[in-house]
CSV table of C-alpha atoms in Angstrom, one decimal:
chain,number,residue,atom,x,y,z
A,1,MET,CA,20.5,7.9,12.6
A,2,ALA,CA,18.0,9.2,10.1
A,3,THR,CA,15.8,12.1,11.1
A,4,GLU,CA,12.0,11.8,11.0
A,5,ASN,CA,11.9,13.9,7.8
A,6,GLU,CA,14.5,11.6,6.1
A,7,ARG,CA,12.5,8.6,7.1
A,8,ALA,CA,9.3,10.2,5.7
A,9,ILE,CA,11.0,10.9,2.4
A,10,LYS,CA,12.4,7.4,2.0
A,11,LEU,CA,9.7,5.3,3.7
A,12,GLY,CA,6.6,7.5,3.5
A,13,GLN,CA,4.5,8.7,6.4
A,14,PRO,CA,2.9,6.1,8.6
A,15,SER,CA,-0.7,6.4,9.8
A,16,TYR,CA,-0.6,7.9,13.3
A,17,ILE,CA,-4.3,8.2,13.6
A,18,TRP,CA,-6.9,5.6,12.5
A,19,GLY,CA,-9.4,7.5,10.4
A,20,PHE,CA,-12.2,7.0,8.0
A,21,GLY,CA,-9.9,6.2,5.1
A,22,GLN,CA,-8.0,3.5,6.9
A,23,GLU,CA,-11.2,1.9,8.2
A,24,ARG,CA,-12.7,2.0,4.7
A,25,ARG,CA,-9.6,0.2,3.4
A,26,PHE,CA,-9.8,-2.4,6.2
A,27,LYS,CA,-13.4,-3.1,5.2
A,28,LEU,CA,-12.3,-3.7,1.6
A,29,ILE,CA,-9.8,-6.2,2.9
A,30,ALA,CA,-12.4,-7.9,5.1
A,31,VAL,CA,-14.6,-8.3,2.1
A,32,ALA,CA,-11.8,-9.7,0.0
A,33,ALA,CA,-10.5,-12.3,2.5
A,34,PRO,CA,-11.7,-14.2,5.6
A,35,LEU,CA,-10.1,-12.6,8.6
A,36,VAL,CA,-11.5,-14.3,11.7
A,37,GLY,CA,-8.7,-16.5,13.0
A,38,ALA,CA,-6.5,-15.9,10.0
A,39,ARG,CA,-2.8,-15.7,10.1
A,40,VAL,CA,-2.0,-12.2,8.8
A,41,LEU,CA,1.3,-10.5,7.8
A,42,ASP,CA,1.6,-6.8,7.3
A,43,ILE,CA,4.8,-6.0,5.3
A,44,GLY,CA,5.9,-2.5,6.1
A,45,CYS,CA,3.6,-2.2,9.0
A,46,GLY,CA,4.8,1.3,10.1
A,47,ILE,CA,3.8,2.0,13.7
A,48,GLY,CA,1.2,-0.8,13.7
A,49,ALA,CA,-2.1,0.9,12.7
A,50,PHE,CA,-3.4,-2.0,10.6
A,51,LEU,CA,-1.9,-4.5,13.1
A,52,ALA,CA,-4.1,-3.1,15.8
A,53,ARG,CA,-7.2,-3.3,13.6
A,54,PHE,CA,-6.4,-6.9,12.5
A,55,ARG,CA,-6.0,-7.9,16.1
A,56,LYS,CA,-9.7,-7.1,16.8
A,57,VAL,CA,-10.6,-10.0,14.5
A,58,THR,CA,-7.7,-12.4,14.9
A,59,PRO,CA,-4.8,-13.0,17.4
A,60,TYR,CA,-2.4,-14.2,14.7
A,61,VAL,CA,-1.0,-10.9,13.5
A,62,TYR,CA,2.6,-10.4,12.4
A,63,GLY,CA,4.4,-7.3,11.1
A,64,VAL,CA,7.7,-6.5,9.3
A,65,GLU,CA,9.1,-3.0,9.4
A,66,VAL,CA,12.4,-1.8,8.1
A,67,ASP,CA,12.7,1.2,10.4
A,68,ARG,CA,13.8,0.4,13.9
A,69,GLU,CA,11.9,3.1,15.8
A,70,ARG,CA,8.7,2.4,13.9
A,71,ALA,CA,9.2,-1.4,14.5
A,72,LEU,CA,9.5,-0.8,18.2
A,73,MET,CA,6.3,1.3,18.2
A,74,ALA,CA,4.5,-1.4,16.3
A,75,GLY,CA,5.7,-4.0,18.7
A,76,ARG,CA,3.7,-2.3,21.5
A,77,VAL,CA,0.6,-3.0,19.4
A,78,ALA,CA,1.4,-6.5,18.3
A,79,PRO,CA,4.2,-8.5,19.9
A,80,ALA,CA,5.1,-10.4,16.7
A,81,VAL,CA,6.8,-7.6,14.9
A,82,VAL,CA,10.3,-7.9,13.5
A,83,GLN,CA,12.7,-5.4,12.0
A,84,GLY,CA,13.5,-6.4,8.4
A,85,VAL,CA,13.0,-5.8,4.7
A,86,GLY,CA,10.3,-7.2,2.5
A,87,GLU,CA,12.9,-8.7,0.1
A,88,TYR,CA,13.9,-11.3,2.7
A,89,LEU,CA,11.1,-12.3,5.1
A,90,PRO,CA,12.1,-14.2,8.2
A,91,PHE,CA,9.2,-16.7,7.9
A,92,LYS,CA,8.7,-20.2,6.6
A,93,ALA,CA,7.0,-20.8,3.3
A,94,GLU,CA,3.2,-21.1,3.3
A,95,THR,CA,2.7,-19.6,6.7
A,96,PHE,CA,0.0,-16.9,6.2
A,97,ASP,CA,-3.6,-16.7,5.1
A,98,LEU,CA,-3.3,-13.0,4.2
A,99,VAL,CA,-0.3,-10.8,3.4
A,100,LEU,CA,-0.8,-7.1,3.2
A,101,LEU,CA,1.3,-4.5,1.4
A,102,HIS,CA,-0.4,-1.2,2.2
A,103,GLU,CA,1.3,1.7,0.4
A,104,VAL,CA,4.7,0.0,0.8
A,105,LEU,CA,5.6,-1.5,-2.6
A,106,GLU,CA,6.5,1.9,-4.0
A,107,HIS,CA,9.2,2.5,-1.4
A,108,VAL,CA,11.1,-0.8,-1.4
A,109,ASP,CA,14.4,-1.4,-3.2
A,110,ASP,CA,13.2,-4.4,-5.3
A,111,ASP,CA,9.4,-4.5,-5.7
A,112,ARG,CA,9.5,-7.8,-7.7
A,113,GLN,CA,11.5,-9.5,-5.0
A,114,VAL,CA,9.1,-8.3,-2.3
A,115,LEU,CA,6.2,-9.8,-4.2
A,116,ALA,CA,8.0,-13.0,-4.7
A,117,GLU,CA,8.7,-13.2,-0.9
A,118,ALA,CA,5.0,-12.3,-0.1
A,119,TRP,CA,4.0,-15.1,-2.4
A,120,ARG,CA,6.4,-17.6,-0.8
A,121,VAL,CA,5.1,-17.1,2.7
A,122,LEU,CA,1.4,-17.1,1.6
A,123,ARG,CA,-0.4,-20.4,1.8
A,124,PRO,CA,-2.1,-21.9,-1.3
A,125,GLY,CA,-5.5,-20.2,-1.5
A,126,GLY,CA,-4.3,-17.3,0.6
A,127,ARG,CA,-4.7,-13.7,-0.4
A,128,LEU,CA,-2.1,-11.1,-1.2
A,129,VAL,CA,-3.6,-7.6,-0.8
A,130,ILE,CA,-1.9,-4.6,-2.3
A,131,PHE,CA,-2.6,-0.9,-2.1
A,132,ALA,CA,-0.1,1.1,-4.2
A,133,PRO,CA,0.0,4.6,-5.8
A,134,ASN,CA,-1.8,4.9,-9.1
A,135,ARG,CA,0.1,6.7,-12.0
A,136,LEU,CA,-3.3,8.1,-13.2
A,137,TRP,CA,-4.1,9.9,-10.0
A,138,PRO,CA,-3.5,13.6,-10.9
A,139,PHE,CA,-1.4,14.4,-7.8
A,140,GLU,CA,2.0,13.1,-6.5
A,141,THR,CA,1.2,12.8,-2.8
A,142,HIS,CA,4.7,11.9,-1.6
A,143,GLY,CA,6.3,15.3,-2.3
A,144,ILE,CA,9.0,16.2,-4.9
A,145,PHE,CA,12.6,17.3,-5.1
A,146,TRP,CA,12.8,20.8,-6.6
A,147,ARG,CA,16.0,22.8,-7.0
A,148,GLY,CA,17.9,20.6,-4.7
A,149,LYS,CA,15.4,20.6,-1.9
A,150,TYR,CA,12.7,18.1,-0.9
A,151,ARG,CA,9.2,19.6,-0.7
A,152,PHE,CA,6.4,17.9,1.1
A,153,GLY,CA,2.9,18.2,-0.3
A,154,ASN,CA,0.6,17.2,-3.2
A,155,TYR,CA,1.9,18.2,-6.6
A,156,PRO,CA,-0.4,18.1,-9.6
A,157,PHE,CA,0.3,16.3,-12.9
A,158,VAL,CA,3.8,15.0,-11.8
A,159,ASN,CA,2.6,11.4,-12.5
A,160,TYR,CA,1.6,12.4,-16.0
A,161,LEU,CA,5.1,13.4,-17.0
A,162,PRO,CA,7.3,11.1,-19.0
A,163,ASP,CA,9.4,8.8,-16.9
A,164,PRO,CA,12.7,10.7,-17.1
A,165,LEU,CA,11.0,13.9,-15.9
A,166,ARG,CA,8.9,12.3,-13.3
A,167,ASN,CA,11.8,10.4,-11.9
A,168,ARG,CA,13.9,13.5,-11.5
A,169,LEU,CA,11.1,15.1,-9.4
A,170,ALA,CA,10.1,12.0,-7.5
A,171,PRO,CA,13.1,9.6,-7.5
A,172,HIS,CA,12.2,8.4,-4.0
A,173,VAL,CA,8.9,6.8,-4.8
A,174,ARG,CA,7.2,4.8,-7.5
A,175,ALA,CA,3.7,5.2,-9.0
A,176,TYR,CA,2.3,2.3,-10.9
A,177,THR,CA,0.2,1.9,-14.0
A,178,ARG,CA,-2.2,-1.0,-14.1
A,179,GLY,CA,-0.1,-2.8,-16.5
A,180,GLN,CA,3.1,-2.4,-14.4
A,181,LEU,CA,1.5,-4.0,-11.4
A,182,ARG,CA,0.1,-6.9,-13.5
A,183,GLN,CA,3.6,-7.5,-15.0
A,184,LEU,CA,5.1,-7.7,-11.5
A,185,LEU,CA,2.5,-10.4,-10.6
A,186,ALA,CA,2.6,-12.2,-13.9
A,187,GLY,CA,5.2,-14.8,-13.0
A,188,LEU,CA,3.6,-15.9,-9.8
A,189,PRO,CA,1.3,-18.9,-9.8
A,190,GLY,CA,-2.2,-17.6,-8.9
A,191,ARG,CA,-4.7,-15.1,-10.2
A,192,VAL,CA,-5.8,-11.6,-9.6
A,193,VAL,CA,-9.4,-11.6,-8.4
A,194,THR,CA,-9.7,-7.8,-7.8
A,195,HIS,CA,-8.0,-4.9,-9.4
A,196,ARG,CA,-9.5,-1.5,-9.2
A,197,GLY,CA,-8.8,2.0,-8.2
A,198,VAL,CA,-9.9,3.5,-4.8
A,199,PHE,CA,-10.3,7.1,-4.1
A,200,PRO,CA,-9.1,8.9,-0.9
A,201,GLY,CA,-10.7,8.9,2.5
A,202,PHE,CA,-10.4,12.7,2.7
A,203,ASP,CA,-9.6,12.6,6.4
A,204,LYS,CA,-7.5,15.8,6.3
A,205,LEU,CA,-10.2,17.5,4.3
A,206,ALA,CA,-12.9,16.4,6.7
A,207,ARG,CA,-11.0,18.1,9.6
A,208,ARG,CA,-11.3,21.4,7.6
A,209,SER,CA,-14.7,20.9,6.1
A,210,ARG,CA,-16.8,17.9,7.0
A,211,VAL,CA,-19.5,19.1,4.6
A,212,LEU,CA,-17.2,19.1,1.6
A,213,ALA,CA,-15.7,15.7,2.5
A,214,GLY,CA,-19.2,14.4,3.0
A,215,LEU,CA,-20.1,15.5,-0.5
A,216,LEU,CA,-17.0,14.2,-2.2
A,217,ARG,CA,-17.0,10.7,-0.6
A,218,PRO,CA,-20.2,9.3,-2.0
A,219,ILE,CA,-19.6,10.8,-5.4
A,220,LEU,CA,-16.1,9.4,-5.8
A,221,TYR,CA,-16.9,6.1,-4.2
A,222,ALA,CA,-19.8,5.6,-6.6
A,223,LEU,CA,-17.3,6.2,-9.4
A,224,GLU,CA,-15.2,3.3,-8.2
A,225,GLN,CA,-17.9,1.1,-9.7
A,226,THR,CA,-17.4,2.7,-13.1
A,227,PRO,CA,-14.4,2.9,-15.5
A,228,ALA,CA,-13.5,6.1,-13.7
A,229,HIS,CA,-12.0,3.9,-11.0
A,230,ARG,CA,-8.8,3.8,-13.1
A,231,PHE,CA,-8.1,7.4,-11.9
A,232,GLY,CA,-8.3,6.5,-8.2
A,233,LEU,CA,-5.6,7.5,-5.7
A,234,SER,CA,-4.4,3.9,-5.3
A,235,HIS,CA,-4.6,0.5,-6.9
A,236,PHE,CA,-6.4,-2.1,-4.8
A,237,VAL,CA,-5.3,-5.6,-5.9
A,238,VAL,CA,-6.3,-8.9,-4.4
A,239,PHE,CA,-4.2,-11.9,-5.7
A,240,VAL,CA,-5.0,-15.5,-4.7
A,241,LYS,CA,-2.1,-17.9,-4.6
A,242,ALA,CA,-2.3,-21.2,-6.5
A,243,PRO,CA,-0.6,-24.4,-5.4
A,244,ALA,CA,3.2,-24.3,-5.9
A,245,ASN,CA,3.1,-26.8,-8.8
A,246,SER,CA,0.4,-24.9,-10.7
A,247,PRO,CA,1.5,-22.9,-13.8
A,248,ALA,CA,1.7,-19.1,-13.6
A,249,ILE,CA,-1.4,-17.4,-14.9
A,250,ASP,CA,-1.2,-14.5,-17.2
A,251,ASN,CA,-2.3,-11.5,-15.0
A,252,SER,CA,-1.9,-8.9,-17.7
């Protein structure tokens, strides 16, 4: 059985505490898609943080989680949680109004297949919402391998290195350029209605200095409305599914 550290390296750290940053992202989702009464699927739901928040606005909340222990914890939040992988979802086509991939795509084995499955289970007109690491963010937040040992933490400029070097330091996680995400979506019938960078919630910083976090948040969130959004921590993408017989739209 994998240790917690091994799970954190491979799968990332789930959100154990619902904080300002998660609530802000939930509000972005709520603006992008109608949630009241919606059928929602969270792929890679972790221990169920977003499931719990969705259940405040709709009872039709489902989760998929690859790790058994985390899936069991999420199942205490929302009963409709299954252990499985995003590449093979155990749901019928056109089941959900919203499918969420929150900081998950970078960890899966086959990101293109996961998106294809997310599209399959989404109903026409439904929203696929993606948060994924931005290659232009100046820190690698998932830790790195250095001299044969994994080291947790935020490491500057790793994402700016050429692929062969970056992949030696961070072989366990992807970081996407804008073009790479668009290419992954390009073959799916539908359209991208939102794609911008979002900056951090600074929850950890706020625990050390509420004043500093309070200064940084409004400045950086204002920058999200400018071309500087391209340097945000994560991509925020909203993709609307077209009917199955519609041609794929160029999302590049």
